[in-house]
Coordinates of C-alpha atoms and ligand atoms in Angstrom, one line a residue:
M22 CA 47.4 266.5 -71.3
R23 CA 47.8 269.0 -68.5
V24 CA 50.3 271.7 -69.5
L25 CA 51.4 274.8 -67.7
H26 CA 52.8 277.6 -70.0
V27 CA 55.0 280.1 -68.2
A28 CA 55.8 283.5 -69.8
A29 CA 56.1 287.2 -69.1
E30 CA 53.6 288.6 -71.5
A31 CA 50.3 287.6 -73.2
Y32 CA 48.1 289.4 -75.7
P33 CA 45.8 291.3 -75.1
L34 CA 46.9 291.8 -71.5
L35 CA 50.5 293.0 -72.1
K36 CA 52.5 292.8 -75.3
T37 CA 55.9 294.0 -76.4
G38 CA 56.3 291.6 -79.3
G39 CA 55.4 288.3 -80.9
L40 CA 55.9 286.4 -77.7
A41 CA 52.6 287.8 -76.3
D42 CA 50.7 286.7 -79.5
V43 CA 52.1 283.1 -79.1
V44 CA 51.4 282.9 -75.4
A45 CA 47.7 283.8 -76.1
A46 CA 47.2 281.8 -79.2
L47 CA 49.0 278.5 -78.6
P48 CA 47.3 277.6 -75.3
A49 CA 43.9 278.6 -76.9
A50 CA 44.6 276.3 -79.8
Q51 CA 45.7 273.5 -77.5
R52 CA 42.5 273.9 -75.4
A53 CA 40.4 273.7 -78.6
R54 CA 42.0 270.3 -79.3
G55 CA 41.0 269.1 -75.8
G56 CA 44.2 269.9 -73.9
H57 CA 44.0 271.0 -70.3
V58 CA 46.4 273.9 -70.5
R59 CA 46.9 276.8 -68.1
V60 CA 49.2 279.8 -68.2
L61 CA 51.3 281.4 -65.4
L62 CA 52.1 285.1 -65.7
P63 CA 53.7 287.7 -63.4
G64 CA 51.2 290.1 -61.8
F65 CA 52.0 293.3 -63.6
P66 CA 49.2 295.8 -63.3
A67 CA 47.9 295.0 -66.8
M68 CA 47.6 291.3 -65.9
L69 CA 45.7 292.0 -62.6
A70 CA 43.4 294.4 -64.4
G71 CA 42.8 292.2 -67.5
V72 CA 42.5 288.6 -66.2
A73 CA 38.8 287.8 -65.5
D74 CA 37.4 286.4 -62.3
L75 CA 40.6 286.3 -60.3
R76 CA 40.5 284.5 -57.0
T77 CA 43.3 283.5 -54.5
V78 CA 44.5 279.9 -54.7
A79 CA 47.5 280.1 -52.4
S80 CA 49.9 282.3 -50.5
L81 CA 53.5 281.9 -51.2
G82 CA 55.0 283.8 -48.3
P83 CA 58.1 286.1 -48.5
A84 CA 60.6 285.3 -51.3
F85 CA 63.0 287.3 -53.4
G86 CA 62.5 290.4 -51.3
A87 CA 58.7 290.4 -51.7
G88 CA 56.7 290.2 -48.5
R89 CA 53.2 289.3 -49.6
I90 CA 53.0 286.9 -52.6
D91 CA 49.6 285.5 -53.6
L92 CA 48.9 283.0 -56.4
L93 CA 45.7 284.0 -58.1
L94 CA 43.6 282.1 -60.7
G95 CA 41.4 283.6 -63.3
S96 CA 40.8 283.3 -67.1
M97 CA 42.1 285.0 -70.3
P98 CA 39.7 287.7 -71.4
D99 CA 39.2 286.3 -75.0
S100 CA 39.9 282.6 -75.0
G101 CA 38.9 281.7 -71.4
V102 CA 42.1 279.8 -70.9
P103 CA 42.7 279.5 -67.1
V104 CA 45.6 281.8 -66.0
Y105 CA 47.5 281.9 -62.8
V106 CA 48.8 285.3 -61.8
I107 CA 51.5 286.0 -59.2
D108 CA 50.4 288.9 -57.2
A109 CA 53.7 290.3 -55.7
P110 CA 53.2 294.1 -55.5
F111 CA 56.8 294.8 -54.3
L112 CA 58.2 293.2 -57.5
Y113 CA 55.5 293.7 -60.1
D114 CA 53.3 296.7 -59.3
R115 CA 55.0 298.9 -61.8
P116 CA 53.2 300.3 -64.8
G117 CA 54.4 300.3 -68.5
N118 CA 57.0 298.1 -70.1
P119 CA 57.4 294.8 -68.2
Y120 CA 61.2 294.8 -68.4
L121 CA 62.2 298.5 -68.6
A122 CA 62.1 301.3 -66.0
P123 CA 60.8 304.7 -67.1
D124 CA 64.4 305.8 -67.8
G125 CA 64.6 303.1 -70.5
G126 CA 67.1 300.9 -68.6
N127 CA 66.3 297.5 -67.2
W128 CA 64.8 297.4 -63.8
A129 CA 67.7 296.8 -61.4
D130 CA 65.9 293.9 -59.7
N131 CA 64.9 292.0 -62.9
H132 CA 66.8 289.0 -61.7
L133 CA 64.5 288.8 -58.7
R134 CA 61.3 289.6 -60.6
F135 CA 61.9 286.8 -63.1
A136 CA 63.4 284.4 -60.5
L137 CA 60.0 284.6 -58.8
L138 CA 58.3 283.7 -62.0
G139 CA 60.5 280.6 -62.5
W140 CA 60.4 279.6 -58.8
T141 CA 56.6 279.9 -58.6
A142 CA 56.3 277.8 -61.8
A143 CA 58.4 275.1 -60.2
Q144 CA 56.3 275.2 -57.0
L145 CA 53.1 275.0 -59.0
A146 CA 54.2 272.2 -61.3
G147 CA 56.2 270.2 -58.8
G148 CA 54.1 270.4 -55.7
R149 CA 50.6 270.8 -54.4
L150 CA 50.3 274.6 -54.5
D151 CA 47.0 274.3 -56.3
P152 CA 45.4 271.1 -54.8
D153 CA 42.9 271.0 -57.7
W154 CA 45.4 271.0 -60.6
Q155 CA 48.9 269.6 -61.3
A156 CA 50.7 270.0 -64.5
Q157 CA 52.0 267.0 -66.4
V158 CA 54.4 269.1 -68.5
L159 CA 55.9 272.5 -67.7
H160 CA 56.4 274.6 -70.9
C161 CA 58.6 277.7 -70.4
H162 CA 59.0 280.6 -72.8
D163 CA 62.2 282.7 -73.2
W164 CA 64.7 283.8 -70.5
H165 CA 62.0 285.3 -68.2
A166 CA 60.7 281.8 -67.4
A167 CA 63.9 279.9 -67.9
L168 CA 64.9 279.4 -64.3
A169 CA 61.8 277.1 -63.8
P170 CA 63.6 274.0 -65.1
A171 CA 66.6 274.8 -62.8
Y172 CA 64.4 275.1 -59.7
L173 CA 62.7 271.8 -60.6
A174 CA 66.0 270.1 -61.1
A175 CA 67.1 271.3 -57.7
R176 CA 64.1 269.7 -56.0
P177 CA 64.1 266.2 -54.7
G178 CA 61.4 263.7 -55.7
P179 CA 59.2 263.3 -58.7
R180 CA 58.8 266.3 -61.0
P181 CA 57.1 266.9 -64.3
P182 CA 59.2 267.2 -67.5
T183 CA 60.0 270.6 -68.9
V184 CA 60.0 272.1 -72.4
F185 CA 61.8 275.3 -73.0
T186 CA 61.0 277.4 -76.1
I187 CA 63.5 280.0 -77.4
H188 CA 61.6 282.8 -79.0
N189 CA 64.8 284.9 -79.3
L190 CA 68.3 283.9 -78.5
A191 CA 69.5 287.5 -78.5
Y192 CA 67.7 288.2 -75.2
Q193 CA 69.4 286.0 -72.5
G194 CA 68.7 287.5 -69.1
L195 CA 72.4 288.1 -68.2
F196 CA 73.2 289.4 -64.7
D197 CA 76.3 290.1 -62.6
A198 CA 77.6 286.9 -60.9
S199 CA 76.9 288.6 -57.5
V200 CA 73.1 288.0 -58.0
F201 CA 73.5 284.3 -58.0
S202 CA 73.3 284.0 -54.2
S203 CA 69.9 285.7 -54.2
L204 CA 68.3 283.2 -56.6
A205 CA 67.9 280.3 -54.1
L206 CA 69.6 277.8 -56.3
P207 CA 72.3 275.3 -55.2
Q208 CA 75.8 276.9 -55.5
H209 CA 77.0 274.1 -57.8
F210 CA 74.5 275.2 -60.5
F211 CA 76.8 278.2 -61.2
H212 CA 79.4 276.7 -63.4
L213 CA 80.4 276.5 -67.1
S214 CA 78.0 273.7 -68.0
G215 CA 75.3 275.3 -65.8
L216 CA 74.0 278.9 -65.5
E217 CA 77.4 280.6 -65.9
F218 CA 78.1 282.5 -69.1
H219 CA 81.5 284.3 -69.3
G220 CA 81.4 285.0 -65.6
Q221 CA 77.8 286.2 -65.6
V222 CA 74.6 284.5 -64.6
S223 CA 72.5 283.5 -67.7
F224 CA 68.8 282.8 -67.1
L225 CA 68.5 281.5 -70.7
K226 CA 71.2 279.0 -70.1
A227 CA 69.2 277.5 -67.2
G228 CA 66.5 276.6 -69.7
L229 CA 69.0 275.2 -72.2
V230 CA 70.7 273.1 -69.6
H231 CA 67.9 271.9 -67.4
A232 CA 64.9 271.5 -69.7
Q233 CA 64.2 268.0 -71.1
R234 CA 63.3 269.4 -74.6
I235 CA 64.2 272.6 -76.3
T236 CA 62.2 274.1 -79.1
T237 CA 62.4 277.2 -81.1
V238 CA 59.8 278.9 -83.3
S239 CA 60.9 277.8 -86.8
P240 CA 62.8 274.9 -88.3
T241 CA 65.3 277.1 -90.0
Y242 CA 66.1 279.1 -86.8
A243 CA 66.5 275.8 -85.0
R244 CA 69.3 275.0 -87.5
E245 CA 70.8 278.5 -87.5
I246 CA 71.4 278.6 -83.8
L247 CA 73.7 275.6 -84.0
E248 CA 76.2 277.8 -85.8
A249 CA 78.3 280.7 -84.5
A250 CA 76.8 283.3 -86.8
Q251 CA 73.3 283.1 -85.2
G252 CA 74.3 281.3 -82.0
E253 CA 74.8 284.4 -79.8
G254 CA 77.7 282.8 -78.1
L255 CA 75.6 279.8 -77.1
D256 CA 75.9 277.7 -80.2
G257 CA 78.5 275.3 -78.6
M258 CA 76.1 274.7 -75.7
I259 CA 73.2 274.3 -78.0
R260 CA 75.1 271.8 -80.3
Q261 CA 75.6 269.6 -77.2
R262 CA 71.8 269.5 -76.8
A263 CA 71.0 269.2 -80.5
A264 CA 69.4 265.8 -80.0
V265 CA 66.6 267.4 -78.0
L266 CA 66.2 270.6 -80.0
S267 CA 63.5 271.1 -82.7
G268 CA 61.8 273.9 -84.5
I269 CA 58.0 274.3 -84.5
L270 CA 56.6 277.1 -86.6
N271 CA 54.3 279.7 -85.0
G272 CA 50.8 280.2 -86.4
V273 CA 48.2 283.0 -86.8
D274 CA 45.3 283.5 -84.4
P275 CA 42.3 283.8 -86.7
Q276 CA 40.3 285.4 -83.9
V277 CA 42.7 288.3 -83.9
W278 CA 44.1 288.5 -87.4
N279 CA 41.5 287.8 -90.1
P280 CA 40.7 290.4 -92.8
A281 CA 37.1 289.0 -93.1
T282 CA 36.2 289.9 -89.5
D283 CA 38.8 292.4 -88.3
L284 CA 36.9 295.2 -86.6
A285 CA 39.9 297.6 -86.9
L286 CA 39.5 297.8 -90.6
T287 CA 37.4 300.3 -92.6
A288 CA 36.2 297.5 -94.8
N289 CA 36.5 293.7 -94.5
Y290 CA 37.6 291.5 -97.4
T291 CA 38.4 287.9 -98.3
Q292 CA 40.5 286.1 -100.8
D293 CA 37.5 286.0 -103.2
D294 CA 36.2 289.5 -102.7
R295 CA 39.1 291.9 -102.2
A296 CA 37.3 295.2 -102.9
G297 CA 37.6 296.1 -99.2
K298 CA 41.4 296.1 -99.4
A299 CA 41.5 299.1 -101.7
R300 CA 39.3 301.0 -99.3
C301 CA 41.6 300.0 -96.4
K302 CA 44.5 301.5 -98.4
A303 CA 42.8 304.8 -99.2
D304 CA 41.7 305.1 -95.6
L305 CA 45.2 304.4 -94.3
Q306 CA 46.8 306.9 -96.7
A307 CA 44.4 309.6 -95.6
K308 CA 44.8 308.8 -91.9
L309 CA 48.6 308.9 -92.1
G310 CA 48.7 312.1 -94.2
L311 CA 50.0 310.3 -97.3
D312 CA 48.8 311.4 -100.8
V313 CA 45.7 309.3 -101.5
E314 CA 47.0 307.6 -104.7
P315 CA 45.8 304.1 -105.5
G316 CA 48.5 303.7 -108.0
A317 CA 51.4 304.4 -105.6
A318 CA 52.7 301.2 -104.0
L319 CA 52.4 301.5 -100.3
L320 CA 55.3 299.9 -98.4
A321 CA 54.8 299.3 -94.7
V322 CA 56.9 298.5 -91.7
V323 CA 55.3 297.3 -88.4
S324 CA 58.1 296.5 -86.1
R325 CA 60.2 296.9 -83.0
L326 CA 63.0 299.3 -84.1
T327 CA 66.0 297.2 -83.2
H328 CA 69.2 296.1 -84.9
Q329 CA 67.6 292.6 -85.4
K330 CA 65.0 294.0 -87.8
G331 CA 67.5 295.3 -90.4
L332 CA 65.5 298.5 -90.9
D333 CA 68.6 300.6 -91.6
L334 CA 68.4 298.9 -95.1
V335 CA 65.0 300.6 -95.6
L336 CA 66.4 303.9 -94.4
D337 CA 69.3 303.6 -96.7
S338 CA 67.0 302.8 -99.6
L339 CA 64.6 305.7 -99.1
D340 CA 65.7 307.5 -102.2
A341 CA 65.2 304.4 -104.3
I342 CA 61.7 303.9 -102.8
L343 CA 60.6 307.4 -103.5
A344 CA 62.2 307.6 -107.0
Q345 CA 59.9 304.8 -108.0
G346 CA 56.8 306.6 -106.9
A347 CA 56.2 304.4 -103.9
Q348 CA 55.2 305.5 -100.4
L349 CA 56.5 304.3 -97.0
A350 CA 54.5 304.0 -93.8
V351 CA 56.3 303.0 -90.6
L352 CA 54.8 302.0 -87.2
G353 CA 57.4 301.2 -84.6
S354 CA 59.3 302.0 -81.5
G355 CA 62.7 301.2 -80.0
D356 CA 66.2 302.3 -80.7
P357 CA 66.3 306.2 -80.4
H358 CA 68.6 306.5 -83.4
L359 CA 66.3 304.6 -85.7
E360 CA 63.3 306.5 -84.3
Q361 CA 65.0 309.8 -85.1
A362 CA 66.1 308.7 -88.6
F363 CA 62.5 307.6 -89.5
A364 CA 61.0 310.8 -88.0
G365 CA 63.5 312.9 -90.1
A366 CA 62.5 311.0 -93.2
C367 CA 58.9 311.7 -92.5
R368 CA 59.5 315.5 -92.1
A369 CA 61.6 315.6 -95.2
H370 CA 59.0 313.8 -97.4
A371 CA 55.6 314.9 -96.4
G372 CA 52.8 313.0 -98.3
R373 CA 55.2 310.2 -99.3
V374 CA 56.6 309.0 -96.0
A375 CA 54.5 308.6 -92.8
V376 CA 56.0 307.5 -89.5
H377 CA 54.1 306.7 -86.3
L378 CA 56.5 306.2 -83.4
G379 CA 55.0 304.2 -80.5
Y380 CA 52.9 301.1 -80.0
D381 CA 49.4 301.0 -81.5
E382 CA 47.6 297.7 -82.0
L383 CA 44.8 299.2 -84.0
L384 CA 47.1 301.0 -86.4
A385 CA 49.1 297.8 -86.8
H386 CA 46.0 296.0 -88.1
R387 CA 45.2 298.9 -90.4
M388 CA 48.7 299.0 -91.8
V389 CA 48.9 295.3 -92.4
A390 CA 45.5 295.5 -94.3
G391 CA 46.1 298.8 -96.2
A392 CA 49.6 298.4 -97.4
D393 CA 50.7 296.7 -100.6
L394 CA 54.0 295.4 -99.3
L395 CA 55.2 294.6 -95.8
L396 CA 59.0 295.0 -95.4
V397 CA 60.8 292.6 -93.0
P398 CA 64.5 292.8 -93.9
S399 CA 65.6 291.2 -90.6
R400 CA 69.2 290.2 -89.8
F401 CA 67.8 287.3 -87.9
E402 CA 64.2 286.3 -87.2
P403 CA 63.4 283.3 -85.0
C404 CA 59.9 283.1 -86.6
G405 CA 58.4 286.5 -87.4
L406 CA 54.6 287.0 -87.2
T407 CA 54.0 290.1 -89.1
Q408 CA 54.9 288.4 -92.5
L409 CA 52.3 285.8 -91.6
Y410 CA 49.7 288.4 -90.9
A411 CA 50.6 290.2 -94.1
L412 CA 50.2 287.0 -96.2
R413 CA 46.7 286.5 -94.6
Y414 CA 45.8 290.1 -95.4
G415 CA 47.0 289.9 -99.0
T416 CA 49.9 292.3 -98.4
L417 CA 52.9 290.8 -100.0
P418 CA 55.9 290.4 -97.7
L419 CA 59.4 291.4 -98.8
V420 CA 61.7 289.6 -96.4
R421 CA 65.3 288.4 -95.9
R422 CA 65.9 284.7 -96.4
V423 CA 66.6 284.0 -92.7
G424 CA 64.9 282.1 -89.8
G425 CA 61.2 281.8 -89.9
L426 CA 61.0 284.3 -92.8
A427 CA 62.7 281.7 -95.0
D428 CA 60.2 279.1 -93.9
T429 CA 57.1 281.1 -94.6
V430 CA 57.6 283.3 -97.7
V431 CA 58.2 281.9 -101.2
D432 CA 60.0 284.2 -103.5
A433 CA 58.4 285.2 -106.8
E434 CA 61.1 283.8 -109.0
A435 CA 60.3 282.1 -112.3
D436 CA 59.8 278.6 -111.1
A437 CA 57.6 279.5 -108.1
M438 CA 55.6 281.8 -110.3
A439 CA 55.1 279.1 -112.9
S440 CA 54.0 276.6 -110.3
G441 CA 51.7 279.0 -108.4
R442 CA 53.7 278.9 -105.2
A443 CA 55.1 282.4 -105.0
T444 CA 53.8 284.5 -102.1
G445 CA 56.3 287.4 -101.8
F446 CA 59.8 288.7 -102.4
V447 CA 62.9 287.3 -100.7
F448 CA 66.5 288.5 -100.7
E449 CA 69.6 286.9 -99.2
P450 CA 72.6 289.2 -98.3
A451 CA 71.8 291.7 -95.6
T452 CA 73.0 294.6 -97.7
V453 CA 71.5 297.7 -99.3
A454 CA 72.1 296.2 -102.7
G455 CA 70.4 292.9 -101.7
F456 CA 67.4 294.7 -100.3
Q457 CA 67.1 297.0 -103.3
H458 CA 67.2 294.2 -105.8
A459 CA 64.2 292.6 -104.2
L460 CA 62.5 296.0 -103.9
Q461 CA 63.1 296.6 -107.6
R462 CA 61.6 293.2 -108.5
S463 CA 58.6 293.8 -106.2
L464 CA 57.8 297.2 -107.7
E465 CA 58.1 295.8 -111.2
A466 CA 55.5 293.2 -110.3
W467 CA 53.3 296.0 -108.8
R468 CA 53.2 297.6 -112.2
H469 CA 51.4 294.4 -113.6
P470 CA 48.1 294.3 -111.8
A471 CA 47.0 290.9 -113.0
L472 CA 50.3 289.4 -111.8
W473 CA 50.0 291.3 -108.5
Q474 CA 46.5 290.0 -107.9
R475 CA 47.7 286.4 -108.6
L476 CA 50.4 286.8 -106.0
I477 CA 47.8 288.2 -103.5
G478 CA 45.6 285.2 -104.1
Q479 CA 48.4 282.8 -103.5
A480 CA 49.5 284.7 -100.4
M481 CA 46.0 284.7 -98.9
A482 CA 45.6 280.9 -99.7
Q483 CA 48.4 280.0 -97.3
D484 CA 47.4 278.1 -94.2
F485 CA 49.3 279.2 -91.1
S486 CA 46.8 278.1 -88.5
W487 CA 47.9 277.1 -85.0
T488 CA 46.4 273.6 -85.4
G489 CA 49.6 272.1 -87.0
A490 CA 51.9 273.6 -84.3
A491 CA 49.5 272.5 -81.5
S492 CA 49.6 268.9 -82.7
Q493 CA 53.4 269.0 -83.0
Y494 CA 53.7 270.3 -79.4
D495 CA 51.3 267.5 -78.3
L496 CA 53.6 264.9 -79.8
L497 CA 56.6 266.5 -78.1
Y498 CA 54.7 266.5 -74.7
Q499 CA 53.8 262.8 -75.2
E500 CA 57.4 261.9 -76.0
V501 CA 58.8 263.8 -73.0
C502 CA 56.3 262.2 -70.7
R503 CA 57.3 258.8 -71.9
A504 CA 61.1 259.4 -71.6
Ligands
ADP604 P1 59.1 290.3 -82.6 O1 58.5 289.4 -81.6 O2 60.6 290.0 -82.8 O3 58.9 291.8 -82.3 P2 57.1 289.3 -84.4 O4 57.0 289.6 -85.9 O5 57.1 287.9 -84.0 O6 58.5 290.1 -84.0 O7 55.9 290.0 -83.6 C1 55.8 291.4 -83.5 C2 54.4 291.6 -83.0 O8 54.3 292.9 -82.4 C3 53.3 291.6 -84.1 O9 52.1 291.2 -83.5 C4 53.3 293.1 -84.5 O10 52.0 293.4 -85.1 C5 53.5 293.7 -83.2 N1 54.1 295.1 -83.3 C6 55.4 295.4 -83.5 N2 55.6 296.7 -83.4 C7 54.4 297.2 -83.1 C8 53.9 298.6 -82.9 N3 54.8 299.6 -82.9 N4 52.6 298.8 -82.6 C9 51.8 297.7 -82.6 N5 52.1 296.5 -82.8 C10 53.4 296.2 -83.0
GLC605 C1 60.5 286.7 -80.9 C2 61.1 286.7 -82.3 C3 60.1 286.6 -83.4 C4 59.0 285.5 -83.1 C5 58.4 285.9 -81.7 C6 57.3 284.9 -81.3 O1 60.2 287.9 -80.4 O2 61.9 287.8 -82.5 O3 60.8 286.2 -84.6 O4 58.1 285.5 -84.1 O5 59.4 285.8 -80.7 O6 57.8 283.5 -81.3

């Protein structure tokens, strides 16, 4: 099956979150199963610098304010998956974060930057832009790519079916109504059951309305977004499309996240030989300026610092963490208030709390390996990848029972312990008391090394490979092509 994935980021080229991990790993897994998949990305400087063997396939002429637009084709640096890159310097030649200007606000022309992505995807999938390759299915990820199904719907003639994957409903690509006329879509697409959302233009809605199938990244999140509490104002619309909505759980890329081979680690280890994990912990404590104490439980956070992630619960529980002799290490960036609060905690508790603000891929791997517990107390979590990485690295996840976290971590309660299924600690209410109850239970377990090692063994035995997800997407593509 020939599938074109369309997205704004892909690891290792450019990454702000889990979307990039998925856009790298899923096409690679599909290719390994014999799929003829390609990826389309905007030509941000990191894409042009990182994609191998780029050559020009077509010129797209002026559009969305950009004069020169070239479609290039190359391959992903690690997996070799073919990648199209849209080279449009006027819209994309800006360093740093793909969505935000240096002042931290959205780029004022983001509607044009991501309209070009969707528009090019529709040209490529629906026409003869690349005479050597035509997609049978167009698979769009998040709001950045969500206009593609609308552009295809606006075209006459045969067109490939589209799948739209929601990685996070909280990011919708909302713009002032006045931008609609610059999107080159028929005026009648701007109405209540089209792209309009409370008087604004919603890119995400274009995907929800015009794609033939909608997926999200875990079965539980697929159910949650049908209700007002997690529906971000779109639950009514999503309920209308419930028949074509499904949840397919993300996986782990073993080329990138594998404690047996990870080059970022001081020592490698496996489920059967875990000696290296203790060395990773000691090394991490030393590197971060924490007291090198094997007996102190090391709690880690590797996360975007946003309201979604519920990390205020960790801040509000700092005293409880420290009172039990545990240590806290945080790697993250985002909300300035959360950044300042964590930085303050670090200053106040030298040797017990370490905070690294910013984005650091290498340190992320070292923290996932060196910590004892990974904290993911999210208010909502479409899938969540860090808890999957933690399981694989024998670092027990402490998570809230929500979205993909609920689908992937089994709480260490009596039944699950007795049947050997427990892999972490799960709490329900998004409150300090709820979090601290799970924290308490996890630190009690920590004090029983044999029990702790049993849990680590069970966590590391979990299989979250991409193979299962890739075959579920295959079935979906086949269905949508038959429809
Ligand atoms: P989300 O996509 O909502 O941010 P996920 O758990 O799906 O959450 O994915 C987060 C990804 O980003 C993981 O690969 C994680 O390791 C990485 N990550 C998050 N924050 C940082 C950071 N500050 N430095 C390095 N990697 C980070
Ligand atoms: C989003 C979600 C996260 C998910 C990731 C990849 O960023 O917040 O839960 O794991 O996308 O699908």
